[in-house]
C-alpha atoms as an extended CHARMM CRD file, in Angstrom:
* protein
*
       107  EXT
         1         1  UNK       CA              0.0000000000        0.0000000000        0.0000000000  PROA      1               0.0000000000
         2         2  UNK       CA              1.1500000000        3.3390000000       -0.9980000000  PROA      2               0.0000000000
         3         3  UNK       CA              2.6130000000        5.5050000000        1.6840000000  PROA      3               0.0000000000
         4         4  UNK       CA             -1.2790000000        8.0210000000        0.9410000000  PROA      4               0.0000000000
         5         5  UNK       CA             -3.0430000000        4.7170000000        0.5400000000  PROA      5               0.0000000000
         6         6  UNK       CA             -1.8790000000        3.9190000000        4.2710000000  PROA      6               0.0000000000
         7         7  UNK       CA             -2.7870000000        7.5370000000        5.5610000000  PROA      7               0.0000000000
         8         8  UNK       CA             -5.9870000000        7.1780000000        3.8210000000  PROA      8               0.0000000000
         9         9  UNK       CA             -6.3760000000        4.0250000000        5.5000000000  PROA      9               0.0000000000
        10        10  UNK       CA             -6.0570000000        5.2300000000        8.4770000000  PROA      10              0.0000000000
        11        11  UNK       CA             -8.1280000000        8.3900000000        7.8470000000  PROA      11              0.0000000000
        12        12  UNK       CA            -10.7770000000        6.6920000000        6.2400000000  PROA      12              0.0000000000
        13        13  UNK       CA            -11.6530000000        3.1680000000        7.1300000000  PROA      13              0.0000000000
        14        14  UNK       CA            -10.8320000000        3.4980000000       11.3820000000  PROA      14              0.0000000000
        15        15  UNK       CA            -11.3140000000        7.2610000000       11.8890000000  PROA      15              0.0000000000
        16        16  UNK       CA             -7.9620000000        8.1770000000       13.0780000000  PROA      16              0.0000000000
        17        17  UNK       CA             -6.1500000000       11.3080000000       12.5490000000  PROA      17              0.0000000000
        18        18  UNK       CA             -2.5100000000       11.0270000000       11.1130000000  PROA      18              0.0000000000
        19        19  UNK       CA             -0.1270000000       14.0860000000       11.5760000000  PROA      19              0.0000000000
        20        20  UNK       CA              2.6590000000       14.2950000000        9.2330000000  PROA      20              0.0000000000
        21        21  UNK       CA              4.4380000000       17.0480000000       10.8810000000  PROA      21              0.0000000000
        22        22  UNK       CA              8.1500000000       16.1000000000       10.7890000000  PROA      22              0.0000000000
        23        23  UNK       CA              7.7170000000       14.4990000000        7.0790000000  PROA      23              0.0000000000
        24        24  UNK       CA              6.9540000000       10.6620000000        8.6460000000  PROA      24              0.0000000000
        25        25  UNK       CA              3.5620000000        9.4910000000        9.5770000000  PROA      25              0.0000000000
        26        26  UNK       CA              2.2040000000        9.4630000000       13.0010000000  PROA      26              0.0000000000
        27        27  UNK       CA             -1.3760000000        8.6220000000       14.7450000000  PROA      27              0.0000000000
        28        28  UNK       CA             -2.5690000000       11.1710000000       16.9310000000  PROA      28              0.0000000000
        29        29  UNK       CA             -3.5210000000       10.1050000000       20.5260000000  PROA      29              0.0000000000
        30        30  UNK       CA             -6.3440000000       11.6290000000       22.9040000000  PROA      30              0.0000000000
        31        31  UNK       CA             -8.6340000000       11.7430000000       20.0720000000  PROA      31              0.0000000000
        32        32  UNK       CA             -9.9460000000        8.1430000000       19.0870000000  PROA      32              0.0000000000
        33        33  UNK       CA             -7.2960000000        6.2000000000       21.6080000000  PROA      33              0.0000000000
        34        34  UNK       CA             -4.5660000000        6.7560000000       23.7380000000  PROA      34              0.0000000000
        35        35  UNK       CA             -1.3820000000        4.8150000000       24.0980000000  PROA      35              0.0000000000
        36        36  UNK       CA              0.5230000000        2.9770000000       26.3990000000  PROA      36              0.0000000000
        37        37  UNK       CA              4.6310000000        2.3990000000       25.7530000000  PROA      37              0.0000000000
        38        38  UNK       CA              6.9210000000        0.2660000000       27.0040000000  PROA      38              0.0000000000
        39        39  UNK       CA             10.2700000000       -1.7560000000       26.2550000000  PROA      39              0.0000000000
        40        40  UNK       CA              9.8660000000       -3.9720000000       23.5010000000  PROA      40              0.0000000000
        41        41  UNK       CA             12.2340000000       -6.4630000000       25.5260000000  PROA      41              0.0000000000
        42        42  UNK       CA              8.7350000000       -6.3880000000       27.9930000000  PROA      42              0.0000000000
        43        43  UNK       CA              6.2220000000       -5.7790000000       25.4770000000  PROA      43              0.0000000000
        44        44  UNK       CA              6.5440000000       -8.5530000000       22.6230000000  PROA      44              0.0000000000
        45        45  UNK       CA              6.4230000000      -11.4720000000       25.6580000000  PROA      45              0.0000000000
        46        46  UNK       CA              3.1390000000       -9.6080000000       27.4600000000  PROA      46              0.0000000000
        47        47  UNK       CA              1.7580000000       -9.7500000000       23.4780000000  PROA      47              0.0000000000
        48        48  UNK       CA              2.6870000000      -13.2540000000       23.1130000000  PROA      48              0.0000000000
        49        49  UNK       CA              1.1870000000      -14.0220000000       25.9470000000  PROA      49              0.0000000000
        50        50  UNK       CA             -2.4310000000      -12.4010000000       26.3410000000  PROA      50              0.0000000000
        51        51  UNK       CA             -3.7680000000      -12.7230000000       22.8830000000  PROA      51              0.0000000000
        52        52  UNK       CA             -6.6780000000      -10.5230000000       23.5190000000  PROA      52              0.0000000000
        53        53  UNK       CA             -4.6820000000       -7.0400000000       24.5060000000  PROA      53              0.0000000000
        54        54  UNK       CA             -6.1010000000       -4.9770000000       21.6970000000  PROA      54              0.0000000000
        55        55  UNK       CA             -4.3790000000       -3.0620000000       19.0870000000  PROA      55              0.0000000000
        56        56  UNK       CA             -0.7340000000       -2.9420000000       19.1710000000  PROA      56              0.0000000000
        57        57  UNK       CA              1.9770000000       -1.7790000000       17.6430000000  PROA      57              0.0000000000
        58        58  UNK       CA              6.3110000000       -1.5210000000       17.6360000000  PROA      58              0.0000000000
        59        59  UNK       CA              8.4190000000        1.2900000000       16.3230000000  PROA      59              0.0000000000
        60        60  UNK       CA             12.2700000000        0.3480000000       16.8880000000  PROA      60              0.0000000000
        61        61  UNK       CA             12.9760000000       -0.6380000000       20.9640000000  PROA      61              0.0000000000
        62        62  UNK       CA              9.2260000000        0.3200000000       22.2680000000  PROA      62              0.0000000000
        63        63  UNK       CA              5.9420000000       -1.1860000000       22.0210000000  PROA      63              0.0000000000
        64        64  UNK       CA              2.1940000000        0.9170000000       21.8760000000  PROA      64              0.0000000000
        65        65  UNK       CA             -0.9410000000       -0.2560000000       23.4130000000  PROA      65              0.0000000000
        66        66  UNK       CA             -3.5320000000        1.2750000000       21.9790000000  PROA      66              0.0000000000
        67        67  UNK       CA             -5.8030000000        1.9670000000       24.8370000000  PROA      67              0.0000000000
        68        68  UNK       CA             -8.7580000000        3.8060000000       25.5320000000  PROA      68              0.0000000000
        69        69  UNK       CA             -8.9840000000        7.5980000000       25.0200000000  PROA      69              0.0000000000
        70        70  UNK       CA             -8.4740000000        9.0870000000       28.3000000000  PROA      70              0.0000000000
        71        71  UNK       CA             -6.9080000000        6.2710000000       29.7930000000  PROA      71              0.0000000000
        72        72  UNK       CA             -3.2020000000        7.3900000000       29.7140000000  PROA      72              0.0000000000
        73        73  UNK       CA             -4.0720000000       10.2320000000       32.4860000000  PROA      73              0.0000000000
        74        74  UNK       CA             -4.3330000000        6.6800000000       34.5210000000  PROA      74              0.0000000000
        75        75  UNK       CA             -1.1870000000        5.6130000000       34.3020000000  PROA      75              0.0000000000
        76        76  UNK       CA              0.4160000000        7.5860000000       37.5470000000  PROA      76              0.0000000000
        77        77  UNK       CA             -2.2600000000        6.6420000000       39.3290000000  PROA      77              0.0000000000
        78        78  UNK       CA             -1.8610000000        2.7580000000       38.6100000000  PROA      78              0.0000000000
        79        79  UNK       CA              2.3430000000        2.7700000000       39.1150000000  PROA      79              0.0000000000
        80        80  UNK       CA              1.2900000000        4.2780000000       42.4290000000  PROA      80              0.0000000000
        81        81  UNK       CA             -1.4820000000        1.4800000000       42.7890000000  PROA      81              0.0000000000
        82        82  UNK       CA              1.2300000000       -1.0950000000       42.0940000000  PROA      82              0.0000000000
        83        83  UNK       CA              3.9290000000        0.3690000000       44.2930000000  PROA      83              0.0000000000
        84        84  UNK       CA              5.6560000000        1.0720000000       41.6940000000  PROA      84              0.0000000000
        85        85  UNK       CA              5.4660000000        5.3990000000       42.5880000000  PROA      85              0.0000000000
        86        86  UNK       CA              7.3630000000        7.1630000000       40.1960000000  PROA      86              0.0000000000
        87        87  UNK       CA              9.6570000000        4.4650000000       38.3940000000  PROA      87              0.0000000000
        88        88  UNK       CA              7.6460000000        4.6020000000       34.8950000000  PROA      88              0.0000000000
        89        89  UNK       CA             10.3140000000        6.6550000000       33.4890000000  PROA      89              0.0000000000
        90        90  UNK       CA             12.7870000000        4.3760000000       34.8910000000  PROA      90              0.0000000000
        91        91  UNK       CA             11.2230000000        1.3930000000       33.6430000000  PROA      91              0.0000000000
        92        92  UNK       CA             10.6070000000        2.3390000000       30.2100000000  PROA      92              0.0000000000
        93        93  UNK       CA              6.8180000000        2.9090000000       30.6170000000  PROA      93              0.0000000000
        94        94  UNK       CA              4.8040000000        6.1760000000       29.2260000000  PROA      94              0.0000000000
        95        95  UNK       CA              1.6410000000        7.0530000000       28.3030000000  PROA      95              0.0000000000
        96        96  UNK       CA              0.8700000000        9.2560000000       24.9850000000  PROA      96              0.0000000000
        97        97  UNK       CA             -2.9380000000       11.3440000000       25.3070000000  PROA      97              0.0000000000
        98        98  UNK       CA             -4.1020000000       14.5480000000       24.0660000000  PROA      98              0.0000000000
        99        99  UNK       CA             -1.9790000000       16.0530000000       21.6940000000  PROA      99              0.0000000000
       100       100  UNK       CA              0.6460000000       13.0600000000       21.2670000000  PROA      100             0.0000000000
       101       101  UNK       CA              1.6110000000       11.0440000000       18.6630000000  PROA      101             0.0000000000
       102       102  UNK       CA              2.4330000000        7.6040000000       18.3470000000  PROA      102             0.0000000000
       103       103  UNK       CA              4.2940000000        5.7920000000       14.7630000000  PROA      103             0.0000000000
       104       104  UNK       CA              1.9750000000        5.0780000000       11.9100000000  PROA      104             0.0000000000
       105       105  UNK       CA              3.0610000000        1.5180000000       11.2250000000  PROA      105             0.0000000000
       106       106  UNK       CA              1.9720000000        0.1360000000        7.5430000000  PROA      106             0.0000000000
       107       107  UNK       CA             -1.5020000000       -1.3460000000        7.7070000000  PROA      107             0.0000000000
């Protein structure tokens, strides 16, 4: 698929905005979804293993789960939940919502 085939995929058939700001394609969080990231190293064995986690995706070293819009304002409050406090940064993990971007792989 051509590079504005994929965009129009994107655009068209799910709903999702794509940003091409810096020249590469990107999905636009906070509107339709939000995204989770972490390691890939931690991220292709949770995929491998729970089947049913939704939409997913890898650019390079990191892994997006595409979540709920509005859930990545959760994601302090769940480290803290776990114990886990303030580490996310530490441990690889983020959260993209309003006004982020995540890598538009090919469809």
């Amino acid at each position: 698929m051509a590079a504005r085939g994929a965009l129009d995929w994107y655009e068209r058939t799910l709903g999702w905005t794509v940003d091409l700001g810096d020249g590469s394609p990107h999905l636009v969080t906070g509107r339709c979804f939000d995204a989770l990231w972490l390691p890939a190293t931690a991220g292709l064995p949770l995929l491998a293993r729970r089947p049913r986690t939704g939409p997913a995706l890898r650019a390079g070293p990191t892994v997006w789960l595409l979540v709920a819009e509005g859930s990545a304002g959760d994601l302090p409050g769940l480290l803290q939940w776990l114990g886990w406090g303030t580490l996310g940064p530490e441990l690889g993990l983020g959260a993209s919502g309003a006004g982020g971007r995540v890598p538009a792989p090919p469809p």
